[in-house]
Coordinates of C-alpha atoms in Angstrom, one line a residue:
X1 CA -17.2 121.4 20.4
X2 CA -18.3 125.1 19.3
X3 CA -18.2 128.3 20.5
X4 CA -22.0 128.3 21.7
X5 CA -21.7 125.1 23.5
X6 CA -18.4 125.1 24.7
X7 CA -16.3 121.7 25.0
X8 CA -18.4 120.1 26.9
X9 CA -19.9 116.5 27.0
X10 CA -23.3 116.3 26.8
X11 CA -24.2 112.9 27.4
X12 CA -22.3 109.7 28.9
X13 CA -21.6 105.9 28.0
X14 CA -24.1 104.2 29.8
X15 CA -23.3 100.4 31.6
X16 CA -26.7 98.8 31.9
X17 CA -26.3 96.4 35.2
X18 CA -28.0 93.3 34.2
X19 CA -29.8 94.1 30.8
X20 CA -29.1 95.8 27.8
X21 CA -30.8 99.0 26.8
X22 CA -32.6 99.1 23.9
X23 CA -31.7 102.1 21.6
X24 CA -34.3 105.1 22.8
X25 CA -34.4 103.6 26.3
X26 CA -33.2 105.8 29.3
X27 CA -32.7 109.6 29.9
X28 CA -30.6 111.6 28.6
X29 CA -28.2 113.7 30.2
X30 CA -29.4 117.1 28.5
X31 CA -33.2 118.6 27.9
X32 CA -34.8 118.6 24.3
X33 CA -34.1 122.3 24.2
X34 CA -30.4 121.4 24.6
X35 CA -30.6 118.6 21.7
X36 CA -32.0 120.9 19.3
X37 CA -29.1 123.1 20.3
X38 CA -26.9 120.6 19.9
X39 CA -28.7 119.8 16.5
X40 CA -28.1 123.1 14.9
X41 CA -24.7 123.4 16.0
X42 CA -23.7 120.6 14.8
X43 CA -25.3 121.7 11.3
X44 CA -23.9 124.9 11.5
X45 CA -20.3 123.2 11.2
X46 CA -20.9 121.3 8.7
X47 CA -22.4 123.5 7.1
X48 CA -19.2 125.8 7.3
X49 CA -16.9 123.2 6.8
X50 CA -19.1 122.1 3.5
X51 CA -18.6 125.8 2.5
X52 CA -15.1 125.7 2.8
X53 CA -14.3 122.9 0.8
X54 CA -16.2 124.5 -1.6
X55 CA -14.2 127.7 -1.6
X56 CA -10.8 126.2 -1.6
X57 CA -11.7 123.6 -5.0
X58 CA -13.4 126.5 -6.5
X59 CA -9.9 128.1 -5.8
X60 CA -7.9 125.6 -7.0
X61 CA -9.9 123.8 -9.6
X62 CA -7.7 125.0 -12.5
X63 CA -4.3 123.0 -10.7
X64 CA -7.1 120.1 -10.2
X65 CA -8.4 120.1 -13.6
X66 CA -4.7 120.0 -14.5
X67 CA -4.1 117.2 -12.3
X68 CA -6.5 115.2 -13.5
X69 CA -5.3 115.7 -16.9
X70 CA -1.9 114.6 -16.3
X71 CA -3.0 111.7 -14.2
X72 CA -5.4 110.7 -17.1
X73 CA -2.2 110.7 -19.8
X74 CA 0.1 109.2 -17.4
X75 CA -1.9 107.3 -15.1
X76 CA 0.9 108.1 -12.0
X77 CA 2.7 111.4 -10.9
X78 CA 5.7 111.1 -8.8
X79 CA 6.1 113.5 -5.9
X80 CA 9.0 115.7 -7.7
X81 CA 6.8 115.8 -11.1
X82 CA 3.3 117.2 -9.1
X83 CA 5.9 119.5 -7.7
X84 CA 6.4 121.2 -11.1
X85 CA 2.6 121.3 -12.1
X86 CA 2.4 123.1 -8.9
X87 CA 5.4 125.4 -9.5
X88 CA 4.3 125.8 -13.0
X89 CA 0.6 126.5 -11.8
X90 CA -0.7 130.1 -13.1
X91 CA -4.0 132.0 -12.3
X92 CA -4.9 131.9 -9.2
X93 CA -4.3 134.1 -5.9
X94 CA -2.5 131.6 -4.6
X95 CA 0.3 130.8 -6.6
X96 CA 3.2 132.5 -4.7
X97 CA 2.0 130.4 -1.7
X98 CA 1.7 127.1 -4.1
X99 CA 5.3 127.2 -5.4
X100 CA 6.0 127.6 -1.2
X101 CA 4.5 124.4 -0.3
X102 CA 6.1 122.7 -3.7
X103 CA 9.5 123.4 -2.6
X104 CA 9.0 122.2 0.6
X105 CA 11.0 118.8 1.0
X106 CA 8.7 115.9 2.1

């Protein structure tokens, strides 16, 4: 789950016997201190993962933009043909490691 909870689970399915539970009825497994734990954790990683994507579009918005410009002229790219805009992709860091994954077979 995250390094400051660990993999843990915090709360179980619960099997009513003879009647369904209503959503907010019953304990939970874990104090309110735990939830709010839980809470922030779970908004740090998205929060990080939200970063993330950000970094790696911002990184490769040029071969997007690019993309999206071919796609818009010819409405398809095959697999070997977004190959070459990859290979043929200048400007970023990345490039050497682009024209890697290009010339990987599928």
């Amino acid at each position: 789950m995250s390094k400051k909870l660990g993999y843990v689970t915090f709360e179980r399915e619960r099997r009513p016997l003879f009647l369904e539970l209503s959503p907010g009825m019953g304990a939970k497994d874990y104090s309110e201190e735990t939830a709010r734990e839980i809470d922030d954790e779970i908004r740090s990683i998205i929060d990080e993962a939200r970063e993330k994507v950000r970094t790696i579009l911002s990184k490769k918005k040029s071969l997007l933009e690019t993309v999206a410009r071919t796609l818009l002229e010819k409405e398809t790219i095959e697999g070997d043909d977004l190959r070459e805009l990859i290979k043929n992709h200048a400007g970023d860091n990345e490039g050497d490691q682009l024209r890697e994954e290009a010339n990987r077979p599928d």
